CSV table of C-alpha atoms and ligand atoms in Angstrom, one decimal:
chain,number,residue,atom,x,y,z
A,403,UNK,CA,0.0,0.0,0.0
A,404,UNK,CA,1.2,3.2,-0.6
A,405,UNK,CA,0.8,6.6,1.3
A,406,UNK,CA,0.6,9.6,-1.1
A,407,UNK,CA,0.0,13.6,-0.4
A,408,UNK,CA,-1.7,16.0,-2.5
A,409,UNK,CA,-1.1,20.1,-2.0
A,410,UNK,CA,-3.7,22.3,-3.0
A,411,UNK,CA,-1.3,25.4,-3.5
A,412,UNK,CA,-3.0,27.1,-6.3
A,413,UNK,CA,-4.9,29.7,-4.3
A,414,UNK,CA,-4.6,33.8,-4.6
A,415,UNK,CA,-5.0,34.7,-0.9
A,416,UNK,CA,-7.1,37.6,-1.9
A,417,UNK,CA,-7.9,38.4,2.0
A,418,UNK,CA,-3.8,38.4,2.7
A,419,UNK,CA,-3.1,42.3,2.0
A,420,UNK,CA,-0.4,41.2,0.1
A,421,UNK,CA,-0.1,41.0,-3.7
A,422,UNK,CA,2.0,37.9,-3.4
A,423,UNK,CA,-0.5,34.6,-2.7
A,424,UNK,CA,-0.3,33.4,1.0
A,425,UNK,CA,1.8,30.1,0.2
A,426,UNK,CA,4.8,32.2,-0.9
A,427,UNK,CA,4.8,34.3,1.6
A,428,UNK,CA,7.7,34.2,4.2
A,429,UNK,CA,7.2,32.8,7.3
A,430,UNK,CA,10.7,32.5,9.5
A,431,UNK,CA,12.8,33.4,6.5
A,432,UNK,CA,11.3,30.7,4.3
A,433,UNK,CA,8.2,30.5,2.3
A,434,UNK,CA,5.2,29.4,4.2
A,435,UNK,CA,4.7,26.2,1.3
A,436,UNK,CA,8.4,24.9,2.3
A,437,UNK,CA,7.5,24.9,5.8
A,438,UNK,CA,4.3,22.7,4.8
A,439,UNK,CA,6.4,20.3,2.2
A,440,UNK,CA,8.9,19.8,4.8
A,441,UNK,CA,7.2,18.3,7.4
A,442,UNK,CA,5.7,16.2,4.7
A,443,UNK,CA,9.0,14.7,3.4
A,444,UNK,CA,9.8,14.1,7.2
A,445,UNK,CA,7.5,11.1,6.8
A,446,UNK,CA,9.3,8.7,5.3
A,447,UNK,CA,6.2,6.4,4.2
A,448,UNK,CA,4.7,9.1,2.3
A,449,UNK,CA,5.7,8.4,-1.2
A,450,UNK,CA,5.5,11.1,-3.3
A,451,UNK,CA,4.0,14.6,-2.8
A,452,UNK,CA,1.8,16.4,-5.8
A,453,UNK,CA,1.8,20.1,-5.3
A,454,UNK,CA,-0.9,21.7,-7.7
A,455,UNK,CA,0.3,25.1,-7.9
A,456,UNK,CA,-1.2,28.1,-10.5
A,457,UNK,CA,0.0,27.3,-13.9
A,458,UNK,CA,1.8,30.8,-14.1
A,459,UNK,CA,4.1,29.7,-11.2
A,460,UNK,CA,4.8,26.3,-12.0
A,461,UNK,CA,8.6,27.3,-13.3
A,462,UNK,CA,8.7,29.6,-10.1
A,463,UNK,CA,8.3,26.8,-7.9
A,464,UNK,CA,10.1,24.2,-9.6
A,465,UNK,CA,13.1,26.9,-8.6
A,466,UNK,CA,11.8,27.6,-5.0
A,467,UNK,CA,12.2,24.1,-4.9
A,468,UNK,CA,15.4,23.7,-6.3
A,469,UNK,CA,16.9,26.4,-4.2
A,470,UNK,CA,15.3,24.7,-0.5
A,471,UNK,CA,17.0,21.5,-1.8
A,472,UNK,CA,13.3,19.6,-2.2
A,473,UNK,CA,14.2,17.4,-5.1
A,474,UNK,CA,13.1,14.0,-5.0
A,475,UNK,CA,9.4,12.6,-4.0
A,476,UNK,CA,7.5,16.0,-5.5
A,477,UNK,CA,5.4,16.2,-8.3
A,478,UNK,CA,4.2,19.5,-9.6
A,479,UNK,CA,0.8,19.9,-11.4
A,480,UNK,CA,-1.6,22.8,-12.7
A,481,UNK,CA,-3.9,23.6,-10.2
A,482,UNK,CA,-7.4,24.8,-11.1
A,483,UNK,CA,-10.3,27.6,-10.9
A,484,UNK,CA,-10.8,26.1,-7.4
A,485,UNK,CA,-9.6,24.2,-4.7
A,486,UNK,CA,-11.6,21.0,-5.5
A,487,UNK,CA,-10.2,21.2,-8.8
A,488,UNK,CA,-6.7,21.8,-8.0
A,489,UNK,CA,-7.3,18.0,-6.1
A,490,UNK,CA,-8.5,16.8,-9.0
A,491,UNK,CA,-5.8,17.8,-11.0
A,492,UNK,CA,-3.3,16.3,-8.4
A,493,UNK,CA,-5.4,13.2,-8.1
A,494,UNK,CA,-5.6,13.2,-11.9
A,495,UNK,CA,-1.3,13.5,-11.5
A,496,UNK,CA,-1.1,9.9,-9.3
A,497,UNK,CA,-0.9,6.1,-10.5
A,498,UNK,CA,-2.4,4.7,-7.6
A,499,UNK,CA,-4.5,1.4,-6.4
A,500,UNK,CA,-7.8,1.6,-5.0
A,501,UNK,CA,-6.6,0.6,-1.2
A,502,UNK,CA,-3.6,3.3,-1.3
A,503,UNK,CA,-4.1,6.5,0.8
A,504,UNK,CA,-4.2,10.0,-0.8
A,505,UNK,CA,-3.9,12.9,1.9
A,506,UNK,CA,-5.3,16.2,0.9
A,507,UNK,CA,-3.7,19.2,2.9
A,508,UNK,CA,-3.7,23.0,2.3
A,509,UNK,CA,0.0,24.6,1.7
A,510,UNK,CA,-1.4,27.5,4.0
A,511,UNK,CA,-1.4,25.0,6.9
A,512,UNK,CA,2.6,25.1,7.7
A,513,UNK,CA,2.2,24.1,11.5
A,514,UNK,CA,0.8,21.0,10.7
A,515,UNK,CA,2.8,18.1,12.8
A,516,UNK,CA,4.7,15.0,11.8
A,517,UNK,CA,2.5,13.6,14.6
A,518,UNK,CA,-1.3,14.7,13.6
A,519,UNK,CA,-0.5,13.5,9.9
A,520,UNK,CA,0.6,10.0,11.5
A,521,UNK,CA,-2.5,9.6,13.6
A,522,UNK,CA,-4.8,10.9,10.2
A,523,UNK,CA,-3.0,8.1,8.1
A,524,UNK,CA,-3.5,5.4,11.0
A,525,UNK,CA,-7.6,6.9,10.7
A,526,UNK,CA,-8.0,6.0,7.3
A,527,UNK,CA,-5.8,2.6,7.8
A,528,UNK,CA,-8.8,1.9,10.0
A,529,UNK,CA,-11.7,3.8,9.2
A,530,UNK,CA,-11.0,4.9,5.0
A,531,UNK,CA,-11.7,8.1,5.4
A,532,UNK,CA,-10.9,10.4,8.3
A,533,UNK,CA,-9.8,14.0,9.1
A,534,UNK,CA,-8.2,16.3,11.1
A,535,UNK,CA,-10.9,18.3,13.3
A,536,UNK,CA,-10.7,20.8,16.0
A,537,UNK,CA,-13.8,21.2,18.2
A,538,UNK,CA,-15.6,23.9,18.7
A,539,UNK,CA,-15.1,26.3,22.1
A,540,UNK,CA,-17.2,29.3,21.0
A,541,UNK,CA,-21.1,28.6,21.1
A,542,UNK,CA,-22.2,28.4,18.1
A,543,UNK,CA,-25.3,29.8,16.1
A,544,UNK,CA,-27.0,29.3,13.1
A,545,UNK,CA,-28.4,32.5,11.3
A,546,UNK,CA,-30.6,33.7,8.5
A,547,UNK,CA,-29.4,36.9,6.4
A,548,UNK,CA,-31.5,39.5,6.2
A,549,UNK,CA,-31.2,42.5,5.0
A,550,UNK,CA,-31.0,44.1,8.3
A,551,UNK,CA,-28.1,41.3,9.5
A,552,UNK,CA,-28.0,38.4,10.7
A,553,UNK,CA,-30.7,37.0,12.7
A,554,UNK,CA,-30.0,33.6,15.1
A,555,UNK,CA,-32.8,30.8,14.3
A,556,UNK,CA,-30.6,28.1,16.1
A,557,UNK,CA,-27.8,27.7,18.9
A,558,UNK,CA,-26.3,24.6,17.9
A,559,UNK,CA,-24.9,22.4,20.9
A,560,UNK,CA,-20.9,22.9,20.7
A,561,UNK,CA,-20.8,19.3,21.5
A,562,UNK,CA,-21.6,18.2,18.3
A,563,UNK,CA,-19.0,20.9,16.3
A,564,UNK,CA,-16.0,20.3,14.9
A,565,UNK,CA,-13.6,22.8,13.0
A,566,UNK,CA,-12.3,21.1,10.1
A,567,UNK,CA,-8.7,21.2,9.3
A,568,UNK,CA,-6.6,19.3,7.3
A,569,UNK,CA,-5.0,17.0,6.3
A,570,UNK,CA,-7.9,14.4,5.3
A,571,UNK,CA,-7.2,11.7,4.4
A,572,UNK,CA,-9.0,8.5,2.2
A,573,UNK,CA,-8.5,5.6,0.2
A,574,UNK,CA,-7.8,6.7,-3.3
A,575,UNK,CA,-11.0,4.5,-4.8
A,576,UNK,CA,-13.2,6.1,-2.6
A,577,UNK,CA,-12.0,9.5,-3.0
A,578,UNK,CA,-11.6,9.0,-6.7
A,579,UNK,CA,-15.1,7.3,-7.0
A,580,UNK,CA,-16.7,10.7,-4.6
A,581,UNK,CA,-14.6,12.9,-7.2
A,582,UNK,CA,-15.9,11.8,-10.1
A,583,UNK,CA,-19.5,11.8,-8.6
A,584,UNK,CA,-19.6,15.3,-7.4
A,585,UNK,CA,-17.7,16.2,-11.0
A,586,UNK,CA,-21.2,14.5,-12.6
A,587,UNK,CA,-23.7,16.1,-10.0
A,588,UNK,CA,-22.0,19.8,-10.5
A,589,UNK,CA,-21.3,19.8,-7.2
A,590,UNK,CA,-18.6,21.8,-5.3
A,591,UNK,CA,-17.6,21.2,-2.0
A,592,UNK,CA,-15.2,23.8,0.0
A,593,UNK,CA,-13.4,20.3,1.6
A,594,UNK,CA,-12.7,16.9,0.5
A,595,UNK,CA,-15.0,15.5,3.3
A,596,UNK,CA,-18.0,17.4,2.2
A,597,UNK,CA,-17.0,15.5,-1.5
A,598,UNK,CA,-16.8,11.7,0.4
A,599,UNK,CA,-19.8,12.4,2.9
A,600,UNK,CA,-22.2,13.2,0.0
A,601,UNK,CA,-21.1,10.3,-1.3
A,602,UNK,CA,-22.3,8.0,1.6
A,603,UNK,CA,-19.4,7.0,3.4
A,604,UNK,CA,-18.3,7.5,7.0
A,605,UNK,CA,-15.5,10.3,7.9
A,606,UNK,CA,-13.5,9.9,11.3
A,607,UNK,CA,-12.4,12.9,13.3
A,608,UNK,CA,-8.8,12.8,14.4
A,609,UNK,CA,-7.9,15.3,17.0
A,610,UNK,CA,-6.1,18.4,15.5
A,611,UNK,CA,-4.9,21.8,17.2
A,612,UNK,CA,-5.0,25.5,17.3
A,613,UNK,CA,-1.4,25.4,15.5
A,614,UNK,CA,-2.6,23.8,12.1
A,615,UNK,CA,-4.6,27.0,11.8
A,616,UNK,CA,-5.0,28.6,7.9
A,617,UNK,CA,-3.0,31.6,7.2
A,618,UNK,CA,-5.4,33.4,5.7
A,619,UNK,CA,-5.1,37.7,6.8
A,620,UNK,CA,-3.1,39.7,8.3
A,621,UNK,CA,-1.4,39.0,11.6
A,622,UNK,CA,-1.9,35.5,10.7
A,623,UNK,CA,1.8,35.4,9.7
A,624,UNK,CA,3.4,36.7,13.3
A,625,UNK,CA,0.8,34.5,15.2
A,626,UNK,CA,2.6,31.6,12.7
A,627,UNK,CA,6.1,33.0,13.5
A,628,UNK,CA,4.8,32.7,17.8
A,629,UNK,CA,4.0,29.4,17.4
A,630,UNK,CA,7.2,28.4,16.0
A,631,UNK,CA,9.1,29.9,18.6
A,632,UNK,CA,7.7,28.2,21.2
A,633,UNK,CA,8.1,24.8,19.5
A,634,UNK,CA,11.9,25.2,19.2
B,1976,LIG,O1,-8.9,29.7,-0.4
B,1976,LIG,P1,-8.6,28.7,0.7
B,1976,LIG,O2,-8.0,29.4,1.9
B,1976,LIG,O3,-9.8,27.8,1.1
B,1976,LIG,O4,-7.5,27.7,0.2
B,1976,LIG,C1,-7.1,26.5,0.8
B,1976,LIG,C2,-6.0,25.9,0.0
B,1976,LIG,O5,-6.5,25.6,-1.3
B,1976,LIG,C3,-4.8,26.8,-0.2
B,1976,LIG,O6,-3.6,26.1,0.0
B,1976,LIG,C4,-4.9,27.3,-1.6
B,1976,LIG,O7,-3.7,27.6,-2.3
B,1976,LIG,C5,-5.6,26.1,-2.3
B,1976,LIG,N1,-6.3,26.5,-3.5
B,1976,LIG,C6,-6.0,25.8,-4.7
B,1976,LIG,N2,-6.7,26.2,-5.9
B,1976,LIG,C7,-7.6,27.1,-5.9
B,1976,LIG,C8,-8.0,27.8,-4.7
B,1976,LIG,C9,-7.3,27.4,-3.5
B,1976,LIG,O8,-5.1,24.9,-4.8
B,1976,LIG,N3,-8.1,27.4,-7.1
């Protein structure tokens, strides 16, 4: 069986204020996306890495790549208008068997941990599909829009949330199979899970952190800097 990881890095961080997307970004004196691909290639079961990146930078991150010394086990691929289909392109990239595992993980996560992406892979050893979830401390409401702002219908127990992160994780039939379902039924999902669950199959929740947190706006790069400090 093999392990392989797929990383949607094809985004253009419109919220950042920046007019450089948020995976290139630097984050400790190195792009944020090395930090992310690093930690990857610490795993030595994973075999090969498939970073779907904007067509336009493709030759730009070949060299990042070069230059950080990442030369073996990564696979770069066009990404697409959105993030589903920048998976599907990298899933489109891999020879794989039905029982192999495919990890799905955003490059704008760098803090994920050797660790958490051990435990997901064990998940979907056992489960098929599982992913990395925070739960929810806030109480949490559900609203209508109006034209007068929001209005709460619903308080939803906090019990029953979980915050999605990533990696997620699957056997590559199933998420191919769930891929090429949603592709028929026009149907995008902002996740992979959303993809799998619509297709009828069971997701397990595997305990993530406050670290693996999206860098996404402003100040989201010294929080990211913070946290590294106090891990070394
Ligand atoms: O936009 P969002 O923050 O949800 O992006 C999550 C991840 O998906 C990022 O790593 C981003 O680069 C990637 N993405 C992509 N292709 C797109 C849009 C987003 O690979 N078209």
């Amino acid at each position: 069986m093999n392990i392989y990881a797929i990383l949607p890095a094809a985004g253009i961080g419109t919220r950042m204020a920046s007019n450089k997307p948020k995976q290139y970004l630097l984050l400790a004196g190195q792009p944020v996306i090395i930090h992310t691909l690093r930690t990857f290639l610490s795993i030595p079961r994973i075999s090969e890495l498939v970073l779907a990146v904007q067509p336009s930078e493709i030759e730009h991150v070949q060299a990042l790549l070069n230059e950080h010394g990442l030369t073996s086990r990564i696979r770069i691929t066009p990404g697409g208008e959105n993030r589903q289909q920048s998976v599907a392109n990298g899933l489109a990239a891999l020879t794989a068997e039905p029982d192999d595992i495919v990890l799905v993980h955003d490059a704008v996560r760098p803090l994920i941990d050797a660790d958490t992406i051990n435990r997901t892979i064990d998940a979907v050893t056992q489960h098929g599909a599982a992913i990395v979830g925070l739960p929810a401390i806030d109480t949490i409401k559900q609203v209508d829009r109006t034209a007068h702002g929001a209005l709460i219908t619903s308080t939803i127990p906090r019990e029953y949330i979980v915050h999605a992160q990533t990696p997620q994780g699957f056997r590559y039939g199933l998420l191919r199979r769930s891929f090429d379902e949603a592709a028929a039924d026009g149907f995008t999902g902002t996740d992979e899970s959303s993809v799998v669950e619509r297709a009828g199959h069971p997701v397990a929740v595997v305990l993530g952190s406050p670290r693996n947190f999206k860098v996404t706006q402003p100040g989201d790069l010294e929080l990211a800097e913070f946290y590294l400090r106090q891990s070394r």
